[in-house]
């Protein structure tokens, strides 16, 4: 395993901590996945890309990661707490479908969009509805600990009782007294002992579509319970990393910590990681606010806020150009800049695959060039080791790209770097782009064959001095974002930046 001083900002301690896995080289990582009642939007893409990059980098460092990301297909109510209708059941009624048809439809569309963003599939992707027995068992164990109570077929977590031994609010920084005094009376809270208490199991009304038998009657699990059940089943009672969006910190993750301590007598995770929000005009993007843009709308350019379509890799690159803990504001200008940056990176990736080392005895080793490459490589790794700072790492990759472009154009010679440094330059650049950042060229084999054929015709026209044909081909290719490059000894192409 490569020796790296990887530091992670732990939301729990509010500081960066040296990453020391519980059982190296194994790492357990649980990430909250989507509630599948609609198409994935840009806000869903951020945690998916963020934790895919974490997964990739940990693997790159030699860790063996078990990545678990759940699918929420029951229990997430419209109020994001203990009131309202189940989001999936509500959608099912609107579309006159079975709830599981809705869940399956949007799970499939989520997977389609995640594949387009080139995110790795998690090692395990459990569904809440597939773990009802485990959730019922958890409720019973919390009841047995005296930290929950049953009322009219519902079971609620007793936050005040819990707070006598543990600290409710330690993740989010919320103060229990403030939560108690600042809460308002909501539907379903009349049977709670305290407003801060939350549902572990809810009694289901006769018309409720998704319900199961339990020791307390017919009902369904609370939203927070599923993650405790599934993370502990597949990663153990205490695991390394728990990730998710910052909007889940409270109440969802706070309640997970409470449940974990109540039934397992320990925090679920050692490190808590939270990506920040994607905003539109400073406001969080989300389904509940109605200001979201689905990924398919982005890919096709079909939304009133979009000036054009943006490819999946442009979206991935856009997300990576900001540190995951900072807000990322949507704008066409930012996406166009990301599109340009992505094309530069991919042009560099293409070029790097064409370059060969040439040991020319007439060319001297340039120690200054060697040092610059080594510094850029070290800096790129240092950025990733500093809480996965992809934004800074990309900046250092552009320094490597300048060297690659200079070799390609003949301004620099491979022998000036020496064989080892030359191979490190090419290997680090391509490895970071594809293996760590997860970027790839968006071009099919069919497109490649057509492009090669056109360039052959272009070369023949140029040799025959048929300049009208040369200009016509250049213009046609430019229309689809391809620039022809006339080199000394060959004809090449690049994506227009």
Short mmCIF file of C-alpha atoms in Angstrom, two decimals:
data_model
loop_
_atom_site.label_atom_id
_atom_site.label_comp_id
_atom_site.label_asym_id
_atom_site.label_seq_id
_atom_site.Cartn_x
_atom_site.Cartn_y
_atom_site.Cartn_z
CA UNK A 1 0.00 0.00 0.00
CA UNK A 2 1.29 3.45 -0.90
CA UNK A 3 2.26 5.56 2.09
CA UNK A 4 -0.01 8.58 2.17
CA UNK A 5 -1.03 10.87 5.01
CA UNK A 6 -4.69 11.01 3.97
CA UNK A 7 -6.76 13.40 6.05
CA UNK A 8 -10.56 13.51 6.11
CA UNK A 9 -12.72 16.30 7.48
CA UNK A 10 -14.83 14.53 10.07
CA UNK A 11 -18.16 16.29 10.59
CA UNK A 12 -18.35 14.69 14.02
CA UNK A 13 -15.16 16.37 15.31
CA UNK A 14 -15.43 19.39 12.97
CA UNK A 15 -11.78 19.03 11.96
CA UNK A 16 -9.52 17.15 9.59
CA UNK A 17 -8.30 13.86 10.98
CA UNK A 18 -5.66 11.41 9.81
CA UNK A 19 -7.46 8.53 8.13
CA UNK A 20 -6.77 5.39 10.15
CA UNK A 21 -9.12 2.54 9.18
CA UNK A 22 -10.46 0.28 11.91
CA UNK A 23 -9.17 -2.86 10.18
CA UNK A 24 -6.64 -1.96 7.46
CA UNK A 25 -6.38 -2.58 4.57
CA UNK A 26 -10.17 -3.04 4.69
CA UNK A 27 -12.45 0.00 4.66
CA UNK A 28 -16.21 0.02 5.18
CA UNK A 29 -18.09 2.94 3.61
CA UNK A 30 -21.84 3.54 3.80
CA UNK A 31 -23.43 6.32 1.72
CA UNK A 32 -27.08 7.37 1.81
CA UNK A 33 -28.58 6.75 -1.62
CA UNK A 34 -31.68 8.15 -3.33
CA UNK A 35 -35.34 7.99 -2.38
CA UNK A 36 -36.65 6.62 -5.67
CA UNK A 37 -39.81 8.56 -6.50
CA UNK A 38 -38.51 10.72 -9.37
CA UNK A 39 -35.68 11.09 -11.86
CA UNK A 40 -32.22 11.91 -10.52
CA UNK A 41 -31.25 15.59 -10.67
CA UNK A 42 -28.02 17.54 -10.41
CA UNK A 43 -28.30 17.51 -6.61
CA UNK A 44 -28.23 13.69 -6.66
CA UNK A 45 -25.19 13.68 -8.92
CA UNK A 46 -23.00 15.46 -6.39
CA UNK A 47 -22.92 12.84 -3.61
CA UNK A 48 -22.73 10.07 -6.22
CA UNK A 49 -19.66 11.61 -7.89
CA UNK A 50 -18.13 12.74 -4.57
CA UNK A 51 -18.21 9.34 -2.91
CA UNK A 52 -17.36 7.52 -6.13
CA UNK A 53 -14.17 9.62 -6.16
CA UNK A 54 -13.52 8.78 -2.48
CA UNK A 55 -14.03 5.10 -3.34
CA UNK A 56 -11.69 5.36 -6.33
CA UNK A 57 -8.94 7.17 -4.43
CA UNK A 58 -9.03 4.79 -1.47
CA UNK A 59 -8.75 1.91 -3.94
CA UNK A 60 -5.87 3.69 -5.69
CA UNK A 61 -4.04 3.91 -2.35
CA UNK A 62 -4.39 0.16 -1.92
CA UNK A 63 -7.35 -0.08 0.45
CA UNK A 64 -9.95 -2.80 -0.07
CA UNK A 65 -13.23 -0.90 0.18
CA UNK A 66 -16.68 -2.34 0.77
CA UNK A 67 -18.95 0.41 -0.54
CA UNK A 68 -22.61 0.17 0.52
CA UNK A 69 -25.20 2.62 -0.84
CA UNK A 70 -28.86 2.09 -0.06
CA UNK A 71 -32.04 2.57 -2.04
CA UNK A 72 -34.85 4.16 0.01
CA UNK A 73 -38.11 2.67 -1.23
CA UNK A 74 -40.27 3.07 1.89
CA UNK A 75 -40.58 5.24 4.99
CA UNK A 76 -39.40 8.60 3.61
CA UNK A 77 -42.37 10.87 4.26
CA UNK A 78 -43.15 14.12 2.44
CA UNK A 79 -42.29 16.18 5.53
CA UNK A 80 -38.80 14.59 5.79
CA UNK A 81 -39.72 13.70 9.39
CA UNK A 82 -42.66 11.84 10.97
CA UNK A 83 -45.51 13.56 9.21
CA UNK A 84 -46.98 13.49 5.72
CA UNK A 85 -47.44 10.80 3.13
CA UNK A 86 -44.84 8.29 1.94
CA UNK A 87 -43.14 9.92 -1.06
CA UNK A 88 -43.22 6.75 -3.17
CA UNK A 89 -46.80 5.89 -2.23
CA UNK A 90 -47.89 9.43 -3.10
CA UNK A 91 -46.28 9.13 -6.54
CA UNK A 92 -47.89 5.71 -7.01
CA UNK A 93 -51.35 7.14 -6.36
CA UNK A 94 -50.77 9.98 -8.80
CA UNK A 95 -49.62 7.62 -11.56
CA UNK A 96 -52.03 4.79 -10.60
CA UNK A 97 -49.21 2.31 -10.15
CA UNK A 98 -48.07 -0.11 -7.48
CA UNK A 99 -45.50 1.59 -5.19
CA UNK A 100 -42.89 -1.01 -6.18
CA UNK A 101 -43.45 -0.15 -9.84
CA UNK A 102 -42.56 3.46 -9.01
CA UNK A 103 -39.54 2.37 -6.98
CA UNK A 104 -38.32 0.05 -9.75
CA UNK A 105 -38.83 2.64 -12.49
CA UNK A 106 -36.83 5.33 -10.72
CA UNK A 107 -34.18 2.92 -9.41
CA UNK A 108 -33.58 1.90 -13.04
CA UNK A 109 -33.42 5.52 -14.21
CA UNK A 110 -31.04 6.38 -11.33
CA UNK A 111 -28.73 3.53 -12.37
CA UNK A 112 -28.86 4.68 -16.00
CA UNK A 113 -27.82 8.21 -15.05
CA UNK A 114 -25.10 7.01 -12.65
CA UNK A 115 -23.67 4.81 -15.41
CA UNK A 116 -23.56 7.83 -17.74
CA UNK A 117 -21.68 9.76 -15.02
CA UNK A 118 -19.20 6.84 -14.92
CA UNK A 119 -19.72 6.15 -11.21
CA UNK A 120 -18.79 2.70 -9.95
CA UNK A 121 -21.61 0.54 -8.74
CA UNK A 122 -21.48 0.04 -4.96
CA UNK A 123 -20.43 -3.40 -3.77
CA UNK A 124 -23.81 -3.75 -2.06
CA UNK A 125 -26.97 -1.77 -2.83
CA UNK A 126 -29.61 -2.82 -0.28
CA UNK A 127 -33.24 -1.69 -0.35
CA UNK A 128 -35.20 -0.62 2.70
CA UNK A 129 -38.13 -2.92 1.81
CA UNK A 130 -35.75 -5.89 1.67
CA UNK A 131 -34.74 -5.39 5.30
CA UNK A 132 -38.04 -5.07 7.21
CA UNK A 133 -37.23 -7.99 9.60
CA UNK A 134 -33.89 -6.39 10.52
CA UNK A 135 -35.60 -3.07 11.17
CA UNK A 136 -38.27 -4.66 13.38
CA UNK A 137 -35.49 -6.39 15.33
CA UNK A 138 -33.73 -3.05 15.83
CA UNK A 139 -36.91 -1.41 17.12
CA UNK A 140 -37.33 -4.21 19.62
CA UNK A 141 -33.73 -3.91 20.83
CA UNK A 142 -34.13 -0.15 21.38
CA UNK A 143 -37.37 -0.80 23.27
CA UNK A 144 -35.53 -3.39 25.38
CA UNK A 145 -32.92 -0.75 26.23
CA UNK A 146 -35.68 1.50 27.55
CA UNK A 147 -34.94 4.18 24.94
CA UNK A 148 -38.20 3.93 22.98
CA UNK A 149 -41.90 3.68 23.73
CA UNK A 150 -44.98 2.40 21.94
CA UNK A 151 -48.16 4.44 21.47
CA UNK A 152 -51.19 3.25 19.44
CA UNK A 153 -49.11 0.87 17.31
CA UNK A 154 -46.31 3.38 16.66
CA UNK A 155 -42.89 3.27 18.32
CA UNK A 156 -40.96 6.46 19.03
CA UNK A 157 -37.36 7.01 20.07
CA UNK A 158 -37.16 8.71 23.47
CA UNK A 159 -34.65 11.50 22.86
CA UNK A 160 -34.77 12.94 26.40
CA UNK A 161 -34.12 9.52 27.95
CA UNK A 162 -31.31 8.90 25.45
CA UNK A 163 -29.78 12.27 26.29
CA UNK A 164 -29.32 11.23 29.91
CA UNK A 165 -26.48 8.92 28.80
CA UNK A 166 -25.53 10.14 25.33
CA UNK A 167 -25.55 13.48 23.53
CA UNK A 168 -28.27 14.01 20.94
CA UNK A 169 -27.11 16.72 18.55
CA UNK A 170 -23.37 16.05 18.66
CA UNK A 171 -23.12 15.63 14.87
CA UNK A 172 -25.23 18.59 13.77
CA UNK A 173 -24.50 20.87 16.72
CA UNK A 174 -28.20 21.17 17.50
CA UNK A 175 -29.09 21.85 21.13
CA UNK A 176 -31.87 19.63 22.43
CA UNK A 177 -33.46 22.40 24.54
CA UNK A 178 -33.69 24.60 21.44
CA UNK A 179 -35.24 21.77 19.45
CA UNK A 180 -37.83 21.26 22.17
CA UNK A 181 -38.76 24.93 22.54
CA UNK A 182 -38.62 25.81 18.85
CA UNK A 183 -40.72 22.95 17.52
CA UNK A 184 -44.30 23.35 16.45
CA UNK A 185 -47.12 20.85 16.82
CA UNK A 186 -47.32 18.68 13.72
CA UNK A 187 -49.57 15.82 12.60
CA UNK A 188 -48.62 12.63 14.39
CA UNK A 189 -46.70 14.44 17.12
CA UNK A 190 -49.63 14.54 19.51
CA UNK A 191 -48.83 10.99 20.66
CA UNK A 192 -45.13 11.73 21.21
CA UNK A 193 -43.85 12.41 24.70
CA UNK A 194 -41.60 15.16 23.35
CA UNK A 195 -41.48 17.03 20.07
CA UNK A 196 -37.84 15.99 19.43
CA UNK A 197 -38.73 12.27 19.55
CA UNK A 198 -38.74 10.50 16.19
CA UNK A 199 -40.52 7.49 14.76
CA UNK A 200 -38.90 4.08 14.65
CA UNK A 201 -42.13 2.40 13.51
CA UNK A 202 -45.35 4.06 12.38
CA UNK A 203 -48.80 2.59 12.60
CA UNK A 204 -50.39 2.48 9.15
CA UNK A 205 -53.86 3.75 8.39
CA UNK A 206 -56.07 1.32 6.39
CA UNK A 207 -55.53 3.32 3.17
CA UNK A 208 -51.73 3.31 3.54
CA UNK A 209 -50.26 1.40 0.60
CA UNK A 210 -46.95 0.17 2.04
CA UNK A 211 -47.28 -1.70 5.35
CA UNK A 212 -46.08 -4.80 7.17
CA UNK A 213 -46.98 -6.84 10.23
CA UNK A 214 -45.00 -6.16 13.39
CA UNK A 215 -45.24 -6.88 17.13
CA UNK A 216 -46.91 -3.46 17.48
CA UNK A 217 -49.43 -3.89 14.69
CA UNK A 218 -49.59 -3.16 10.95
CA UNK A 219 -47.21 -0.35 10.01
CA UNK A 220 -43.99 0.72 8.30
CA UNK A 221 -40.46 1.65 9.44
CA UNK A 222 -39.27 5.17 10.14
CA UNK A 223 -36.98 6.73 7.54
CA UNK A 224 -33.88 6.82 9.79
CA UNK A 225 -34.13 3.19 10.82
CA UNK A 226 -33.27 1.61 7.46
CA UNK A 227 -29.73 3.01 7.33
CA UNK A 228 -28.91 1.76 10.83
CA UNK A 229 -30.24 -1.69 9.93
CA UNK A 230 -28.46 -1.99 6.61
CA UNK A 231 -25.13 -0.38 7.54
CA UNK A 232 -24.76 -2.57 10.63
CA UNK A 233 -25.76 -5.70 8.69
CA UNK A 234 -23.21 -5.24 5.90
CA UNK A 235 -20.43 -3.24 7.58
CA UNK A 236 -20.79 -4.10 11.27
CA UNK A 237 -21.86 -2.08 14.27
CA UNK A 238 -18.88 0.30 13.91
CA UNK A 239 -17.39 1.02 10.50
CA UNK A 240 -15.06 3.55 8.88
CA UNK A 241 -16.92 6.12 6.77
CA UNK A 242 -20.54 7.27 6.60
CA UNK A 243 -21.26 9.70 3.78
CA UNK A 244 -24.12 11.73 2.40
CA UNK A 245 -25.35 15.19 1.55
CA UNK A 246 -25.15 17.99 4.11
CA UNK A 247 -28.95 18.18 4.12
CA UNK A 248 -29.03 14.71 5.71
CA UNK A 249 -26.91 15.71 8.70
CA UNK A 250 -30.05 16.60 10.64
CA UNK A 251 -32.26 14.88 11.40
CA UNK A 252 -31.35 11.76 9.40
CA UNK A 253 -27.72 11.16 10.40
CA UNK A 254 -28.22 12.53 13.91
CA UNK A 255 -30.96 9.95 14.40
CA UNK A 256 -28.74 7.21 12.96
CA UNK A 257 -26.12 8.00 15.60
CA UNK A 258 -28.78 7.88 18.32
CA UNK A 259 -30.11 4.54 17.07
CA UNK A 260 -26.60 3.10 16.79
CA UNK A 261 -25.72 4.05 20.33
CA UNK A 262 -29.08 2.89 21.65
CA UNK A 263 -28.88 -0.65 20.27
CA UNK A 264 -25.12 -1.17 19.74
CA UNK A 265 -23.70 1.12 22.46
CA UNK A 266 -21.36 2.84 19.99
CA UNK A 267 -21.38 5.37 17.16
CA UNK A 268 -22.08 3.78 13.78
CA UNK A 269 -19.12 5.36 11.97
CA UNK A 270 -15.66 6.66 12.84
CA UNK A 271 -15.63 9.36 10.10
CA UNK A 272 -18.71 11.28 8.92
CA UNK A 273 -18.37 12.99 5.53
CA UNK A 274 -20.89 15.43 4.06
CA UNK A 275 -20.88 16.97 0.62
CA UNK A 276 -22.30 20.48 0.35
CA UNK A 277 -25.27 21.45 -1.79
CA UNK A 278 -25.62 22.46 -5.41
CA UNK A 279 -27.48 25.75 -5.51
CA UNK A 280 -29.40 27.76 -8.07
CA UNK A 281 -29.22 31.48 -7.34
CA UNK A 282 -28.04 30.64 -3.83
CA UNK A 283 -30.95 28.30 -3.03
CA UNK A 284 -30.54 24.54 -2.51
CA UNK A 285 -31.58 22.49 -5.51
CA UNK A 286 -34.19 19.89 -4.64
CA UNK A 287 -37.42 18.18 -5.65
CA UNK A 288 -39.33 19.62 -2.70
CA UNK A 289 -38.43 23.17 -3.80
CA UNK A 290 -39.29 22.53 -7.44
CA UNK A 291 -36.09 24.21 -8.66
CA UNK A 292 -34.24 21.11 -9.79
CA UNK A 293 -32.91 20.13 -13.22
CA UNK A 294 -32.91 16.40 -13.92
CA UNK A 295 -29.75 14.83 -15.28
CA UNK A 296 -31.56 13.80 -18.45
CA UNK A 297 -32.66 17.43 -18.97
CA UNK A 298 -29.03 18.49 -18.57
CA UNK A 299 -27.76 15.84 -20.99
CA UNK A 300 -30.37 16.81 -23.59
CA UNK A 301 -30.47 20.57 -22.96
CA UNK A 302 -34.23 20.47 -22.37
CA UNK A 303 -34.89 22.91 -19.53
CA UNK A 304 -35.76 26.60 -19.52
CA UNK A 305 -32.64 27.43 -17.45
CA UNK A 306 -30.31 25.71 -19.92
CA UNK A 307 -28.72 27.45 -22.90
CA UNK A 308 -27.43 24.15 -24.33
CA UNK A 309 -26.98 20.44 -23.54
CA UNK A 310 -24.14 19.38 -21.26
CA UNK A 311 -22.65 15.90 -21.53
CA UNK A 312 -22.39 13.53 -18.55
CA UNK A 313 -18.60 13.94 -18.37
CA UNK A 314 -19.00 17.74 -18.40
CA UNK A 315 -21.31 17.39 -15.38
CA UNK A 316 -18.86 15.07 -13.61
CA UNK A 317 -15.99 17.48 -14.28
CA UNK A 318 -18.13 20.42 -13.10
CA UNK A 319 -18.74 18.67 -9.77
CA UNK A 320 -15.04 17.83 -9.35
CA UNK A 321 -13.90 21.44 -9.94
CA UNK A 322 -15.18 22.41 -6.49
CA UNK A 323 -14.15 20.90 -3.16
CA UNK A 324 -16.92 18.58 -2.05
CA UNK A 325 -17.51 20.55 1.16
CA UNK A 326 -18.06 23.87 -0.63
CA UNK A 327 -21.29 24.98 -2.26
CA UNK A 328 -21.44 24.69 -6.02
CA UNK A 329 -23.68 27.20 -7.74
CA UNK A 330 -25.33 26.27 -11.01
CA UNK A 331 -24.97 28.58 -14.00
CA UNK A 332 -24.60 28.13 -17.74
CA UNK A 333 -21.32 30.06 -17.54
CA UNK A 334 -19.91 27.61 -14.99
CA UNK A 335 -21.04 24.61 -17.02
CA UNK A 336 -19.55 26.03 -20.23
CA UNK A 337 -16.25 26.59 -18.41
CA UNK A 338 -16.43 22.98 -17.19
CA UNK A 339 -17.10 21.80 -20.73
CA UNK A 340 -14.00 23.64 -21.95
CA UNK A 341 -11.84 22.30 -19.11
CA UNK A 342 -13.06 18.75 -19.65
CA UNK A 343 -12.21 18.91 -23.36
CA UNK A 344 -8.70 20.16 -22.57
CA UNK A 345 -8.19 17.27 -20.17
CA UNK A 346 -9.50 14.69 -22.67
CA UNK A 347 -7.44 16.16 -25.51
CA UNK A 348 -4.45 15.74 -23.20
CA UNK A 349 -5.48 12.15 -22.43
CA UNK A 350 -5.62 11.35 -26.17
CA UNK A 351 -2.24 12.95 -26.76
CA UNK A 352 -0.60 11.23 -23.79
CA UNK A 353 -1.60 7.84 -25.25
CA UNK A 354 0.15 8.72 -28.52
CA UNK A 355 3.46 9.84 -27.03
CA UNK A 356 6.43 7.46 -27.01
CA UNK A 357 9.74 7.79 -25.20
CA UNK A 358 12.61 8.58 -27.55
CA UNK A 359 16.09 8.16 -26.06
CA UNK A 360 17.90 10.71 -28.21
CA UNK A 361 21.58 10.94 -27.15
CA UNK A 362 21.78 14.45 -28.59
CA UNK A 363 19.20 15.72 -26.07
CA UNK A 364 20.40 16.48 -22.54
CA UNK A 365 18.46 15.82 -19.36
CA UNK A 366 16.84 19.04 -18.12
CA UNK A 367 16.83 18.90 -14.30
CA UNK A 368 14.49 21.90 -14.12
CA UNK A 369 11.85 20.13 -16.24
CA UNK A 370 12.24 16.98 -14.16
CA UNK A 371 11.76 18.95 -10.93
CA UNK A 372 8.66 20.73 -12.26
CA UNK A 373 7.02 17.42 -13.20
CA UNK A 374 7.91 15.83 -9.85
CA UNK A 375 6.53 18.84 -7.96
CA UNK A 376 3.26 18.77 -9.91
CA UNK A 377 2.82 15.03 -9.28
CA UNK A 378 3.52 15.44 -5.55
CA UNK A 379 1.15 18.41 -5.38
CA UNK A 380 -1.67 16.50 -7.10
CA UNK A 381 -1.40 13.69 -4.54
CA UNK A 382 -1.03 16.17 -1.70
CA UNK A 383 -4.32 17.81 -2.77
CA UNK A 384 -6.14 14.46 -2.78
CA UNK A 385 -4.61 13.55 0.58
CA UNK A 386 -5.98 16.83 1.96
CA UNK A 387 -9.62 15.76 2.28
CA UNK A 388 -9.99 14.73 -1.37
CA UNK A 389 -9.42 18.20 -2.82
CA UNK A 390 -10.19 17.41 -6.46
CA UNK A 391 -10.34 21.10 -7.39
CA UNK A 392 -6.68 21.63 -6.45
CA UNK A 393 -5.63 18.29 -7.93
CA UNK A 394 -7.12 19.28 -11.30
CA UNK A 395 -5.08 22.49 -11.21
CA UNK A 396 -1.86 20.46 -10.83
CA UNK A 397 -2.97 18.12 -13.63
CA UNK A 398 -3.13 21.14 -15.94
CA UNK A 399 0.54 21.81 -15.12
CA UNK A 400 1.32 18.26 -16.23
CA UNK A 401 -0.85 18.79 -19.31
CA UNK A 402 1.30 21.78 -20.35
CA UNK A 403 4.33 19.46 -20.42
CA UNK A 404 2.44 16.81 -22.39
CA UNK A 405 1.27 19.40 -24.96
CA UNK A 406 4.82 20.79 -25.28
CA UNK A 407 6.21 17.31 -25.98
CA UNK A 408 3.44 16.69 -28.50
CA UNK A 409 4.14 19.92 -30.40
CA UNK A 410 7.90 19.36 -30.32
CA UNK A 411 8.76 22.28 -28.02
CA UNK A 412 10.09 19.79 -25.48
CA UNK A 413 11.72 16.41 -26.10
CA UNK A 414 10.92 13.27 -24.04
CA UNK A 415 14.65 12.78 -23.36
CA UNK A 416 14.75 16.12 -21.51
CA UNK A 417 12.75 14.43 -18.74
CA UNK A 418 14.56 11.10 -18.70
CA UNK A 419 12.67 7.85 -19.20
CA UNK A 420 11.48 7.42 -15.58
CA UNK A 421 10.10 10.96 -15.24
CA UNK A 422 8.57 10.83 -18.72
CA UNK A 423 6.69 7.65 -17.82
CA UNK A 424 5.64 9.14 -14.46
CA UNK A 425 4.34 12.22 -16.28
CA UNK A 426 2.21 10.17 -18.70
CA UNK A 427 1.18 7.57 -16.13
CA UNK A 428 0.20 10.04 -13.41
CA UNK A 429 -1.79 12.25 -15.76
CA UNK A 430 -3.74 9.40 -17.36
CA UNK A 431 -4.12 7.59 -14.02
CA UNK A 432 -5.54 10.65 -12.28
CA UNK A 433 -7.91 11.47 -15.13
CA UNK A 434 -9.35 8.00 -15.63
CA UNK A 435 -8.72 5.99 -12.45
CA UNK A 436 -9.11 8.63 -9.72
CA UNK A 437 -11.31 11.35 -11.23
CA UNK A 438 -13.31 8.88 -13.29
CA UNK A 439 -13.31 10.94 -16.50
CA UNK A 440 -13.44 9.28 -19.89
CA UNK A 441 -13.64 10.22 -23.53
CA UNK A 442 -17.23 10.46 -24.77
CA UNK A 443 -16.76 8.89 -28.15
CA UNK A 444 -18.09 5.60 -29.51
CA UNK A 445 -16.21 3.15 -31.77
CA UNK A 446 -18.67 4.03 -34.54
CA UNK A 447 -17.81 7.73 -34.22
CA UNK A 448 -14.09 6.91 -34.20
CA UNK A 449 -14.35 4.96 -37.44
CA UNK A 450 -16.25 7.81 -39.15
CA UNK A 451 -13.72 10.36 -37.91
CA UNK A 452 -10.76 8.29 -39.13
CA UNK A 453 -12.41 7.93 -42.54
CA UNK A 454 -13.02 11.69 -42.80
CA UNK A 455 -9.42 12.48 -41.85
CA UNK A 456 -8.18 10.07 -44.53
CA UNK A 457 -10.31 11.91 -47.11
CA UNK A 458 -9.00 15.20 -45.71
CA UNK A 459 -5.39 13.98 -46.14
CA UNK A 460 -6.03 12.84 -49.69
CA UNK A 461 -7.65 16.19 -50.57
CA UNK A 462 -4.72 18.06 -49.04
CA UNK A 463 -2.19 15.96 -51.02
CA UNK A 464 -4.19 16.61 -54.21
CA UNK A 465 -4.31 20.33 -53.29
CA UNK A 466 -8.09 20.24 -53.43
CA UNK A 467 -8.37 23.08 -50.92
CA UNK A 468 -12.13 23.54 -51.36
CA UNK A 469 -12.64 19.97 -50.13
CA UNK A 470 -10.09 20.55 -47.31
CA UNK A 471 -12.00 23.64 -46.13
CA UNK A 472 -15.34 21.86 -46.42
CA UNK A 473 -14.22 18.95 -44.23
CA UNK A 474 -12.66 21.34 -41.70
CA UNK A 475 -15.91 23.31 -41.50
CA UNK A 476 -18.09 20.20 -41.16
CA UNK A 477 -15.94 18.79 -38.36
CA UNK A 478 -15.90 22.13 -36.58
CA UNK A 479 -19.72 22.09 -36.55
CA UNK A 480 -19.56 18.97 -34.38
CA UNK A 481 -16.79 20.33 -32.13
CA UNK A 482 -13.77 18.71 -33.80
CA UNK A 483 -10.71 20.73 -34.85
CA UNK A 484 -8.31 19.32 -37.48
CA UNK A 485 -4.63 19.71 -36.61
CA UNK A 486 -2.07 19.72 -39.42
CA UNK A 487 1.16 18.43 -37.87
CA UNK A 488 4.60 18.23 -39.51
CA UNK A 489 4.41 14.49 -40.07
CA UNK A 490 0.73 13.67 -39.60
CA UNK A 491 -2.84 14.90 -39.45
CA UNK A 492 -4.53 14.77 -36.07
CA UNK A 493 -7.64 16.18 -34.41
CA UNK A 494 -8.75 17.56 -31.06
CA UNK A 495 -12.00 18.50 -29.34
CA UNK A 496 -12.72 22.19 -29.80
CA UNK A 497 -12.13 23.94 -26.48
#
